[in-house]
PDB file of C-alpha atoms and ligand atoms in Angstrom:
ATOM      1  CA  MET A 222      -4.324  -7.271  14.213  1.00 21.00           C
ATOM      2  CA  ARG A 223      -1.265  -7.222  11.985  1.00 27.00           C
ATOM      3  CA  ILE A 224      -3.444  -7.160   8.895  1.00 30.00           C
ATOM      4  CA  SER A 225      -5.576  -4.279  10.068  1.00 31.00           C
ATOM      5  CA  THR A 226      -2.421  -2.287  10.826  1.00 32.00           C
ATOM      6  CA  VAL A 227      -1.045  -3.006   7.402  1.00 33.00           C
ATOM      7  CA  ARG A 228      -4.276  -2.202   5.679  1.00 36.00           C
ATOM      8  CA  SER A 229      -4.597   1.181   7.307  1.00 35.00           C
ATOM      9  CA  PHE A 230      -1.470   2.174   5.364  1.00 37.00           C
ATOM     10  CA  GLY A 231      -2.751   1.300   1.907  1.00 38.00           C
ATOM     11  CA  ALA A 232      -1.672   3.607  -0.863  1.00 39.00           C
ATOM     12  CA  VAL A 233      -4.278   6.282  -0.262  1.00 36.00           C
ATOM     13  CA  ALA A 234      -5.435   5.660   3.280  1.00 35.00           C
ATOM     14  CA  PHE A 235      -3.626   8.834   4.294  1.00 34.00           C
ATOM     15  CA  VAL A 236      -5.698  10.911   1.931  1.00 32.00           C
ATOM     16  CA  THR A 237      -9.084   9.649   2.942  1.00 31.00           C
ATOM     17  CA  ALA A 238      -8.232   9.738   6.636  1.00 32.00           C
ATOM     18  CA  VAL A 239      -9.526  12.888   8.276  1.00 30.00           C
ATOM     19  CA  LEU A 240      -6.665  14.179  10.402  1.00 31.00           C
ATOM     20  CA  ALA A 241      -7.736  16.692  12.973  1.00 29.00           C
ATOM     21  CA  PRO A 242      -4.613  17.667  14.884  1.00 32.00           C
ATOM     22  CA  PHE A 243      -4.901  19.645  18.079  1.00 33.00           C
ATOM     23  CA  THR A 244      -2.625  20.338  20.988  1.00 32.00           C
ATOM     24  CA  LEU A 245      -3.444  19.788  24.623  1.00 37.00           C
ATOM     25  CA  ALA A 246      -2.486  23.338  25.588  1.00 39.00           C
ATOM     26  CA  VAL A 247      -5.792  25.123  24.912  1.00 39.00           C
ATOM     27  CA  PRO A 248      -6.635  28.084  27.207  1.00 41.00           C
ATOM     28  CA  VAL A 249      -9.475  27.307  29.605  1.00 45.00           C
ATOM     29  CA  THR A 250     -12.548  29.256  28.614  1.00 61.00           C
ATOM     30  CA  ASN A 251     -15.234  27.036  29.950  1.00 81.00           C
ATOM     31  CA  THR A 252     -15.108  23.846  31.876  1.00 82.00           C
ATOM     32  CA  VAL A 253     -17.105  20.665  31.534  1.00 78.00           C
ATOM     33  CA  LEU A 254     -17.272  17.634  33.793  1.00 79.00           C
ATOM     34  CA  THR A 255     -15.771  14.552  32.150  1.00 77.00           C
ATOM     35  CA  PRO A 256     -15.404  11.112  33.788  1.00 79.00           C
ATOM     36  CA  GLY A 257     -11.789  12.221  34.384  1.00 75.00           C
ATOM     37  CA  GLY A 258     -12.801  15.441  36.174  1.00 75.00           C
ATOM     38  CA  PRO A 259     -13.208  19.062  34.965  1.00 77.00           C
ATOM     39  CA  HIS A 260     -11.729  19.748  31.506  1.00 75.00           C
ATOM     40  CA  PRO A 261     -11.896  22.673  29.077  1.00 75.00           C
ATOM     41  CA  ARG A 262     -14.805  22.145  26.708  1.00 73.00           C
ATOM     42  CA  GLU A 263     -12.465  22.667  23.727  1.00 69.00           C
ATOM     43  CA  ASN A 264     -10.467  19.635  24.750  1.00 73.00           C
ATOM     44  CA  VAL A 265     -13.367  17.204  24.547  1.00 75.00           C
ATOM     45  CA  ARG A 266     -13.491  15.647  21.102  1.00 70.00           C
ATOM     46  CA  GLU A 267     -15.801  13.122  19.554  1.00 67.00           C
ATOM     47  CA  VAL A 268     -14.131  10.234  17.714  1.00 64.00           C
ATOM     48  CA  PRO A 269     -16.380   9.170  14.804  1.00 55.00           C
ATOM     49  CA  ALA A 270     -17.751   5.625  14.998  1.00 54.00           C
ATOM     50  CA  GLY A 271     -15.060   3.225  13.816  1.00 53.00           C
ATOM     51  CA  GLY A 272     -12.364   5.897  14.072  1.00 57.00           C
ATOM     52  CA  HIS A 273      -9.396   5.960  16.395  1.00 59.00           C
ATOM     53  CA  ILE A 274      -6.952   8.155  18.273  1.00 66.00           C
ATOM     54  CA  MET A 275      -3.323   8.306  17.168  1.00 61.00           C
ATOM     55  CA  HIS A 276      -0.358   9.892  18.962  1.00 61.00           C
ATOM     56  CA  VAL A 277       1.894  11.718  16.506  1.00 53.00           C
ATOM     57  CA  GLY A 278       4.823  13.265  18.350  1.00 56.00           C
ATOM     58  CA  LYS A 279       3.282  15.732  20.829  1.00 58.00           C
ATOM     59  CA  ASP A 280       0.003  15.950  18.908  1.00 59.00           C
ATOM     60  CA  ILE A 281      -2.981  13.694  19.138  1.00 63.00           C
ATOM     61  CA  HIS A 282      -4.827  13.009  15.912  1.00 54.00           C
ATOM     62  CA  VAL A 283      -8.385  11.832  15.556  1.00 55.00           C
ATOM     63  CA  VAL A 284      -8.510   9.517  12.576  1.00 53.00           C
ATOM     64  CA  ALA A 285     -11.914   8.866  11.054  1.00 47.00           C
ATOM     65  CA  ALA A 286     -12.797   5.365   9.909  1.00 47.00           C
ATOM     66  CA  THR A 287     -11.925   4.875   6.284  1.00 43.00           C
ATOM     67  CA  SER A 288     -12.392   2.242   3.726  1.00 45.00           C
ATOM     68  CA  THR A 289      -8.858   0.878   3.544  1.00 58.00           C
ATOM     69  CA  GLY A 290      -9.355  -0.398   0.059  1.00 85.00           C
ATOM     70  CA  TRP A 291      -7.256  -3.566   0.144  1.00 87.00           C
ATOM     71  CA  ILE A 292      -9.712  -5.726  -1.766  1.00 89.00           C
ATOM     72  CA  THR A 293      -7.704  -8.906  -2.199  1.00 93.00           C
ATOM     73  CA  TYR A 294      -4.056  -9.787  -1.758  1.00 94.00           C
ATOM     74  CA  ALA A 295      -1.451 -12.471  -1.190  1.00 97.00           C
ATOM     75  CA  TRP A 296       1.150 -12.059   1.551  1.00 96.00           C
ATOM     76  CA  TRP A 297       4.143 -13.697   3.166  1.00 97.00           C
ATOM     77  CA  THR A 298       6.450 -12.747   6.041  1.00 96.00           C
ATOM     78  CA  ASN A 299      10.216 -13.207   5.779  1.00 97.00           C
ATOM     79  CA  THR A 300      12.054 -14.395   8.875  1.00 96.00           C
ATOM     80  CA  GLY A 301      15.402 -15.052   7.193  1.00 97.00           C
ATOM     81  CA  ALA A 302      18.161 -12.765   5.924  1.00 98.00           C
ATOM     82  CA  PRO A 303      16.852  -9.378   4.654  1.00 98.00           C
ATOM     83  CA  ILE A 304      14.942  -9.352   1.360  1.00 98.00           C
ATOM     84  CA  SER A 305      17.385  -8.098  -1.288  1.00 98.00           C
ATOM     85  CA  SER A 306      15.030  -8.168  -4.274  1.00 98.00           C
ATOM     86  CA  TYR A 307      11.317  -8.689  -4.732  1.00 98.00           C
ATOM     87  CA  LYS A 308      10.082  -8.479  -8.304  1.00 98.00           C
ATOM     88  CA  THR A 309       7.161  -9.436 -10.492  1.00 98.00           C
ATOM     89  CA  SER A 310       5.759  -8.611 -13.926  1.00 98.00           C
ATOM     90  CA  TRP A 311       2.186  -7.918 -14.891  1.00 98.00           C
ATOM     91  CA  THR A 312       0.298  -6.457 -17.817  1.00 98.00           C
ATOM     92  CA  VAL A 313      -1.804  -3.293 -17.771  1.00 98.00           C
ATOM     93  CA  PRO A 314      -5.366  -4.701 -17.812  1.00 98.00           C
ATOM     94  CA  PRO A 315      -8.135  -3.616 -20.169  1.00 97.00           C
ATOM     95  CA  SER A 316      -9.800  -0.445 -18.896  1.00 97.00           C
ATOM     96  CA  PRO A 317     -13.018  -0.963 -16.932  1.00 96.00           C
ATOM     97  CA  VAL A 318     -16.120  -0.607 -19.117  1.00 96.00           C
ATOM     98  CA  THR A 319     -17.973   1.574 -16.603  1.00 94.00           C
ATOM     99  CA  GLN A 320     -16.737   4.677 -14.799  1.00 94.00           C
ATOM    100  CA  SER A 321     -17.594   5.644 -11.229  1.00 90.00           C
ATOM    101  CA  ASN A 322     -14.593   7.853 -10.515  1.00 90.00           C
ATOM    102  CA  GLN A 323     -13.059   4.643  -9.259  1.00 92.00           C
ATOM    103  CA  LEU A 324      -9.410   4.425  -8.275  1.00 94.00           C
ATOM    104  CA  VAL A 325      -7.788   1.025  -8.765  1.00 96.00           C
ATOM    105  CA  TYR A 326      -4.263   0.150  -7.621  1.00 97.00           C
ATOM    106  CA  LEU A 327      -2.272  -3.003  -8.471  1.00 98.00           C
ATOM    107  CA  PHE A 328       1.166  -3.489  -6.943  1.00 98.00           C
ATOM    108  CA  ASN A 329       3.775  -5.595  -5.239  1.00 98.00           C
ATOM    109  CA  ALA A 330       5.095  -4.136  -1.995  1.00 97.00           C
ATOM    110  CA  ILE A 331       7.093  -4.830   1.133  1.00 97.00           C
ATOM    111  CA  GLU A 332       6.528  -3.507   4.633  1.00 95.00           C
ATOM    112  CA  PRO A 333       8.157  -3.823   8.050  1.00 93.00           C
ATOM    113  CA  SER A 334       6.615  -6.401  10.403  1.00 86.00           C
ATOM    114  CA  VAL A 335       4.653  -3.665  12.189  1.00 82.00           C
ATOM    115  CA  GLY A 336       3.046  -2.398   8.965  1.00 78.00           C
ATOM    116  CA  THR A 337       3.747   1.301   9.543  1.00 84.00           C
ATOM    117  CA  GLU A 338       5.646   1.751   6.301  1.00 92.00           C
ATOM    118  CA  ILE A 339       5.288   0.511   2.715  1.00 94.00           C
ATOM    119  CA  VAL A 340       7.462   0.639  -0.413  1.00 96.00           C
ATOM    120  CA  GLN A 341       5.632  -0.139  -3.642  1.00 97.00           C
ATOM    121  CA  PRO A 342       5.785   0.148  -7.430  1.00 98.00           C
ATOM    122  CA  VAL A 343       2.120   0.909  -8.179  1.00 97.00           C
ATOM    123  CA  LEU A 344      -0.075   0.737 -11.274  1.00 98.00           C
ATOM    124  CA  GLN A 345      -3.122   2.969 -10.952  1.00 97.00           C
ATOM    125  CA  TYR A 346      -6.340   3.493 -12.916  1.00 97.00           C
ATOM    126  CA  GLY A 347      -8.065   6.832 -12.402  1.00 96.00           C
ATOM    127  CA  ILE A 348      -7.089   9.858 -10.367  1.00 94.00           C
ATOM    128  CA  SER A 349      -4.821   9.398  -7.347  1.00 93.00           C
ATOM    129  CA  PRO A 350      -2.881  11.847  -5.174  1.00 92.00           C
ATOM    130  CA  ALA A 351      -0.089  11.337  -7.751  1.00 93.00           C
ATOM    131  CA  SER A 352      -2.469  12.803 -10.401  1.00 92.00           C
ATOM    132  CA  GLY A 353      -3.745  10.872 -13.412  1.00 91.00           C
ATOM    133  CA  SER A 354      -7.104  11.113 -15.106  1.00 90.00           C
ATOM    134  CA  GLU A 355     -10.254   9.158 -15.626  1.00 89.00           C
ATOM    135  CA  LEU A 356      -9.948   6.334 -18.159  1.00 93.00           C
ATOM    136  CA  THR A 357      -6.153   6.232 -17.974  1.00 96.00           C
ATOM    137  CA  TRP A 358      -3.523   4.006 -16.413  1.00 98.00           C
ATOM    138  CA  GLY A 359      -0.265   5.233 -14.898  1.00 98.00           C
ATOM    139  CA  VAL A 360       2.633   4.062 -12.733  1.00 98.00           C
ATOM    140  CA  ALA A 361       4.435   5.621  -9.784  1.00 97.00           C
ATOM    141  CA  ASN A 362       6.539   4.346  -6.918  1.00 97.00           C
ATOM    142  CA  TRP A 363       5.216   5.111  -3.462  1.00 96.00           C
ATOM    143  CA  TYR A 364       6.665   5.265   0.032  1.00 95.00           C
ATOM    144  CA  LEU A 365       4.257   5.717   2.919  1.00 93.00           C
ATOM    145  CA  ILE A 366       5.233   6.088   6.545  1.00 91.00           C
ATOM    146  CA  ASP A 367       3.204   7.071   9.598  1.00 85.00           C
ATOM    147  CA  GLY A 368       0.510   8.883   7.616  1.00 83.00           C
ATOM    148  CA  GLN A 369       2.913  10.634   5.221  1.00 89.00           C
ATOM    149  CA  ALA A 370       3.146   9.664   1.565  1.00 92.00           C
ATOM    150  CA  PHE A 371       5.821  10.205  -1.076  1.00 94.00           C
ATOM    151  CA  HIS A 372       5.688   9.187  -4.724  1.00 95.00           C
ATOM    152  CA  SER A 373       7.710   9.429  -7.896  1.00 95.00           C
ATOM    153  CA  PRO A 374       6.114  11.326 -10.817  1.00 96.00           C
ATOM    154  CA  LEU A 375       3.211   9.482 -12.420  1.00 96.00           C
ATOM    155  CA  ILE A 376       4.076   8.035 -15.837  1.00 97.00           C
ATOM    156  CA  PRO A 377       1.212   7.113 -18.203  1.00 97.00           C
ATOM    157  CA  VAL A 378       1.122   3.498 -19.428  1.00 98.00           C
ATOM    158  CA  ASN A 379      -1.027   1.738 -22.008  1.00 98.00           C
ATOM    159  CA  VAL A 380      -3.402  -1.201 -21.880  1.00 98.00           C
ATOM    160  CA  GLY A 381      -1.410  -4.349 -22.659  1.00 98.00           C
ATOM    161  CA  GLN A 382       1.948  -2.859 -21.645  1.00 98.00           C
ATOM    162  CA  GLN A 383       4.196  -5.105 -19.541  1.00 98.00           C
ATOM    163  CA  LEU A 384       5.254  -3.745 -16.159  1.00 98.00           C
ATOM    164  CA  ASP A 385       8.296  -5.062 -14.270  1.00 98.00           C
ATOM    165  CA  GLY A 386       7.975  -3.896 -10.662  1.00 98.00           C
ATOM    166  CA  GLU A 387      10.911  -4.434  -8.320  1.00 98.00           C
ATOM    167  CA  ILE A 388      11.886  -3.429  -4.821  1.00 98.00           C
ATOM    168  CA  GLN A 389      15.624  -3.804  -4.294  1.00 98.00           C
ATOM    169  CA  LEU A 390      17.725  -3.495  -1.175  1.00 98.00           C
ATOM    170  CA  ILE A 391      20.560  -1.192  -2.284  1.00 98.00           C
ATOM    171  CA  GLY A 392      22.377  -0.760   1.026  1.00 97.00           C
ATOM    172  CA  THR A 393      22.270  -0.836   4.793  1.00 97.00           C
ATOM    173  CA  ASN A 394      23.500   1.588   7.418  1.00 96.00           C
ATOM    174  CA  GLY A 395      23.615   0.216  10.965  1.00 95.00           C
ATOM    175  CA  THR A 396      20.118  -1.059  11.579  1.00 94.00           C
ATOM    176  CA  THR A 397      18.537   0.888   8.730  1.00 96.00           C
ATOM    177  CA  PHE A 398      17.952  -0.173   5.160  1.00 97.00           C
ATOM    178  CA  ASN A 399      18.027   1.594   1.776  1.00 97.00           C
ATOM    179  CA  TYR A 400      15.564   0.536  -0.902  1.00 97.00           C
ATOM    180  CA  ASN A 401      14.999   1.277  -4.575  1.00 98.00           C
ATOM    181  CA  SER A 402      11.402   0.823  -5.742  1.00 98.00           C
ATOM    182  CA  SER A 403      11.123   0.904  -9.512  1.00 98.00           C
ATOM    183  CA  PHE A 404       9.590  -0.245 -12.743  1.00 98.00           C
ATOM    184  CA  THR A 405      12.823  -1.589 -14.173  1.00 98.00           C
ATOM    185  CA  ASN A 406      11.516  -1.461 -17.748  1.00 98.00           C
ATOM    186  CA  ILE A 407      10.251   2.144 -17.585  1.00 98.00           C
ATOM    187  CA  ASP A 408      12.869   4.917 -17.647  1.00 96.00           C
ATOM    188  CA  GLY A 409      12.780   7.380 -14.798  1.00 92.00           C
ATOM    189  CA  SER A 410      10.361   5.397 -12.697  1.00 96.00           C
ATOM    190  CA  SER A 411      12.136   4.794  -9.409  1.00 96.00           C
ATOM    191  CA  LEU A 412      12.098   6.003  -5.845  1.00 97.00           C
ATOM    192  CA  ILE A 413      15.021   5.644  -3.432  1.00 97.00           C
ATOM    193  CA  VAL A 414      14.295   5.369   0.291  1.00 96.00           C
ATOM    194  CA  MET A 415      17.311   5.656   2.613  1.00 96.00           C
ATOM    195  CA  GLY A 416      17.195   4.743   6.285  1.00 95.00           C
ATOM    196  CA  ALA A 417      13.979   2.708   6.297  1.00 95.00           C
ATOM    197  CA  ASN A 418      13.182  -0.087   8.691  1.00 95.00           C
ATOM    198  CA  GLU A 419      13.822  -3.605   7.433  1.00 96.00           C
ATOM    199  CA  LEU A 420      10.909  -4.543   5.164  1.00 97.00           C
ATOM    200  CA  VAL A 421       9.882  -8.144   5.712  1.00 97.00           C
ATOM    201  CA  TRP A 422       6.202  -8.472   4.800  1.00 96.00           C
ATOM    202  CA  ALA A 423       5.732  -9.054   1.063  1.00 97.00           C
ATOM    203  CA  THR A 424       2.478  -8.761  -0.848  1.00 97.00           C
ATOM    204  CA  VAL A 425       0.796  -8.497  -4.228  1.00 98.00           C
ATOM    205  CA  THR A 426      -2.407  -6.530  -3.889  1.00 96.00           C
ATOM    206  CA  LEU A 427      -5.510  -5.183  -5.580  1.00 96.00           C
ATOM    207  CA  GLU A 428      -6.564  -2.011  -3.815  1.00 94.00           C
ATOM    208  CA  ALA A 429      -9.601  -0.005  -4.963  1.00 92.00           C
ATOM    209  CA  TYR A 430     -11.808   2.905  -3.999  1.00 89.00           C
ATOM    210  CA  GLY A 431     -15.115   4.103  -5.371  1.00 87.00           C
ATOM    211  CA  VAL A 432     -15.978   0.865  -7.142  1.00 87.00           C
ATOM    212  CA  THR A 433     -19.760   0.579  -7.300  1.00 85.00           C
ATOM    213  CA  GLN A 434     -20.256  -2.378  -9.614  1.00 86.00           C
ATOM    214  CA  LYS A 435     -18.242  -5.281 -10.988  1.00 88.00           C
ATOM    215  CA  SER A 436     -17.727  -3.563 -14.343  1.00 91.00           C
ATOM    216  CA  ASP A 437     -15.843  -0.760 -12.571  1.00 92.00           C
ATOM    217  CA  TYR A 438     -13.020  -3.311 -12.406  1.00 94.00           C
ATOM    218  CA  PRO A 439     -11.168  -4.506 -15.503  1.00 96.00           C
ATOM    219  CA  ALA A 440     -12.594  -7.656 -17.072  1.00 96.00           C
ATOM    220  CA  GLY A 441     -10.903 -11.000 -16.589  1.00 96.00           C
ATOM    221  CA  SER A 442      -7.887 -11.267 -14.325  1.00 97.00           C
ATOM    222  CA  THR A 443      -4.395  -9.937 -13.720  1.00 98.00           C
ATOM    223  CA  VAL A 444      -1.505 -12.371 -13.336  1.00 98.00           C
ATOM    224  CA  PHE A 445       1.551 -11.268 -11.385  1.00 98.00           C
ATOM    225  CA  SER A 446       4.106 -13.573 -12.966  1.00 98.00           C
ATOM    226  CA  GLY A 447       7.843 -14.079 -12.670  1.00 98.00           C
ATOM    227  CA  ILE A 448       7.607 -13.500  -8.935  1.00 98.00           C
ATOM    228  CA  ASN A 449      11.148 -13.666  -7.582  1.00 98.00           C
ATOM    229  CA  LEU A 450      12.045 -12.952  -3.981  1.00 98.00           C
ATOM    230  CA  GLU A 451      15.718 -13.213  -3.096  1.00 98.00           C
ATOM    231  CA  LEU A 452      17.419 -12.770   0.274  1.00 98.00           C
ATOM    232  CA  SER A 453      20.663 -10.888   0.888  1.00 98.00           C
ATOM    233  CA  ASP A 454      22.520 -14.144   1.574  1.00 98.00           C
ATOM    234  CA  GLY A 455      21.760 -15.195  -1.999  1.00 98.00           C
ATOM    235  CA  THR A 456      19.085 -17.724  -1.071  1.00 98.00           C
ATOM    236  CA  PHE A 457      15.500 -18.018  -2.290  1.00 98.00           C
ATOM    237  CA  PRO A 458      13.212 -18.799   0.661  1.00 98.00           C
ATOM    238  CA  ASP A 459      10.430 -21.362   0.814  1.00 97.00           C
ATOM    239  CA  ILE A 460       7.363 -19.210   0.329  1.00 98.00           C
ATOM    240  CA  THR A 461       3.833 -20.313   1.023  1.00 97.00           C
ATOM    241  CA  TRP A 462       1.660 -17.316   0.175  1.00 98.00           C
ATOM    242  CA  SER A 463      -1.405 -16.599   2.288  1.00 96.00           C
ATOM    243  CA  ILE A 464      -4.503 -15.044   0.750  1.00 95.00           C
ATOM    244  CA  ALA A 465      -6.742 -12.336   2.174  1.00 91.00           C
ATOM    245  CA  ASP A 466     -10.037 -11.422   0.516  1.00 85.00           C
ATOM    246  CA  ASP A 467     -12.442  -8.646   1.328  1.00 74.00           C
ATOM    247  CA  ASP A 468     -15.657 -10.675   1.491  1.00 67.00           C
ATOM    248  CA  LEU A 469     -17.778  -7.795   0.215  1.00 67.00           C
ATOM    249  CA  ASP A 470     -17.281  -8.719  -3.428  1.00 72.00           C
ATOM    250  CA  ALA A 471     -16.399 -11.717  -5.517  1.00 79.00           C
ATOM    251  CA  VAL A 472     -12.894 -10.568  -6.429  1.00 91.00           C
ATOM    252  CA  THR A 473     -10.363 -13.195  -5.399  1.00 93.00           C
ATOM    253  CA  THR A 474      -6.685 -14.104  -5.483  1.00 96.00           C
ATOM    254  CA  THR A 475      -5.228 -17.490  -6.352  1.00 96.00           C
ATOM    255  CA  VAL A 476      -1.651 -18.694  -6.097  1.00 98.00           C
ATOM    256  CA  ASN A 477      -0.978 -20.398  -9.433  1.00 98.00           C
ATOM    257  CA  VAL A 478       2.708 -21.053  -8.763  1.00 98.00           C
ATOM    258  CA  GLY A 479       4.028 -20.696  -5.207  1.00 98.00           C
ATOM    259  CA  GLY A 480       7.583 -20.360  -4.025  1.00 98.00           C
ATOM    260  CA  SER A 481      10.149 -17.614  -4.469  1.00 98.00           C
ATOM    261  CA  THR A 482      11.292 -18.232  -8.048  1.00 98.00           C
ATOM    262  CA  ASN A 483       9.154 -17.614 -11.089  1.00 98.00           C
ATOM    263  CA  GLY A 484       5.963 -17.653  -9.027  1.00 98.00           C
ATOM    264  CA  ALA A 485       2.543 -16.580 -10.285  1.00 98.00           C
ATOM    265  CA  ILE A 486      -0.369 -15.041  -8.399  1.00 98.00           C
ATOM    266  CA  GLU A 487      -3.634 -14.216 -10.141  1.00 98.00           C
ATOM    267  CA  ILE A 488      -6.249 -11.653  -9.193  1.00 97.00           C
ATOM    268  CA  HIS A 489      -9.666 -12.534 -10.635  1.00 96.00           C
ATOM    269  CA  TYR A 490     -12.058  -9.636 -11.181  1.00 93.00           C
ATOM    270  CA  ASP A 491     -14.819 -11.910 -12.505  1.00 82.00           C
ATOM    271  CA  ALA A 492     -14.700 -14.725 -10.009  1.00 61.00           C
TER     272      ALA A 492
HETATM  273  C1  NAG B 113      24.254   6.392   8.386  1.00 69.43           C
HETATM  274  O1  NAG B 113      23.472   6.718   9.533  1.00 69.43           O
HETATM  275  C2  NAG B 113      24.040   7.734  10.316  1.00 69.43           C
HETATM  276  C3  NAG B 113      23.242   7.833  11.599  1.00 69.43           C
HETATM  277  O2  NAG B 113      21.879   7.998  11.307  1.00 69.43           O
HETATM  278  C4  NAG B 113      24.064   9.011   9.505  1.00 69.43           C
HETATM  279  O3  NAG B 113      24.634  10.067  10.263  1.00 69.43           O
HETATM  280  C5  NAG B 113      24.883   8.793   8.248  1.00 69.43           C
HETATM  281  O4  NAG B 113      24.817   9.951   7.430  1.00 69.43           O
HETATM  282  C6  NAG B 113      24.353   7.611   7.488  1.00 69.43           C
HETATM  283  N1  NAG B 113      25.253   7.325   6.363  1.00 69.43           N
HETATM  284  C7  NAG B 113      24.818   7.201   5.115  1.00 69.43           C
HETATM  285  C8  NAG B 113      25.859   6.867   4.102  1.00 69.43           C
HETATM  286  O5  NAG B 113      23.645   7.351   4.806  1.00 69.43           O
HETATM  287  C1  NAG B 114      16.977   2.153  -9.129  1.00 69.43           C
HETATM  288  O1  NAG B 114      16.360   1.322 -10.088  1.00 69.43           O
HETATM  289  C2  NAG B 114      16.365   1.844 -11.418  1.00 69.43           C
HETATM  290  C3  NAG B 114      15.577   0.899 -12.301  1.00 69.43           C
HETATM  291  O2  NAG B 114      16.091  -0.401 -12.222  1.00 69.43           O
HETATM  292  C4  NAG B 114      17.811   2.008 -11.879  1.00 69.43           C
HETATM  293  O3  NAG B 114      17.806   2.562 -13.174  1.00 69.43           O
HETATM  294  C5  NAG B 114      18.532   2.922 -10.921  1.00 69.43           C
HETATM  295  O4  NAG B 114      19.892   2.991 -11.287  1.00 69.43           O
HETATM  296  C6  NAG B 114      18.434   2.390  -9.501  1.00 69.43           C
HETATM  297  N1  NAG B 114      19.049   3.351  -8.577  1.00 69.43           N
HETATM  298  C7  NAG B 114      19.853   2.967  -7.586  1.00 69.43           C
HETATM  299  C8  NAG B 114      20.444   4.060  -6.769  1.00 69.43           C
HETATM  300  O5  NAG B 114      20.052   1.798  -7.311  1.00 69.43           O
END
């Protein structure tokens, strides 16, 4: 349950979701008999197989089923003092040898326990809502909440370049939290989020769309190394990462070094 909630807010789920807002106040023009009695025909909507209904303020949205795209990831939930810093380094992988207009995302991220929000420094391959182009890699920081998405400008990066992604707690205000998501070794690549919920669910993730064959992924593997997760009381928690794999392909995640200091998690494209 928790995982499916989280996964529906992957970096581009909002774009592929078909949002069809409508209000309940439609003038009656012709009436049909529903199991709940007579209703205006306009107010009877089909929800596509696998889709769902979502209340958004006074509107009701019909959300079509989407491929959420979280292919494989490691995750852990913090129950201690708030996370003050969550960082890791990885290298821009070799470009995939085949092109299918695929969109590949690699990132670390944290979310609240309910999974309705995500803050993430993201490496992308291909064209995302933050722009980009086929055959190129780029980085942007993303904040997604309740079907809305915000990102810093996309910055191109090169194969082999080291990326230091960090989400930092930079302040609190009552029960809300301020975060800075950034690539600390790339100038101008940060996104500040003020007034967020406390983010407690940490992950490193491979997310992808439009992949049709193994060679649409990079070759080899990507290691998220130097994983450090510190709490606001200055402690480093005991972390045992859990793994989730989409069973549809052979891409997998392994925890090479667990814990919250200098950890390493590897995503294998060629498992
Ligand atoms: C703290 O939150 C209150 C209530 O939401 C808001 O009015 C105030 O501007 C916030 N202060 C800062 C420094 O963000
Ligand atoms: C956010 O992080 C970037 C990169 O580390 C840093 O340059 C910037 O000063 C930070 N901003 C704030 C408000 O903490």
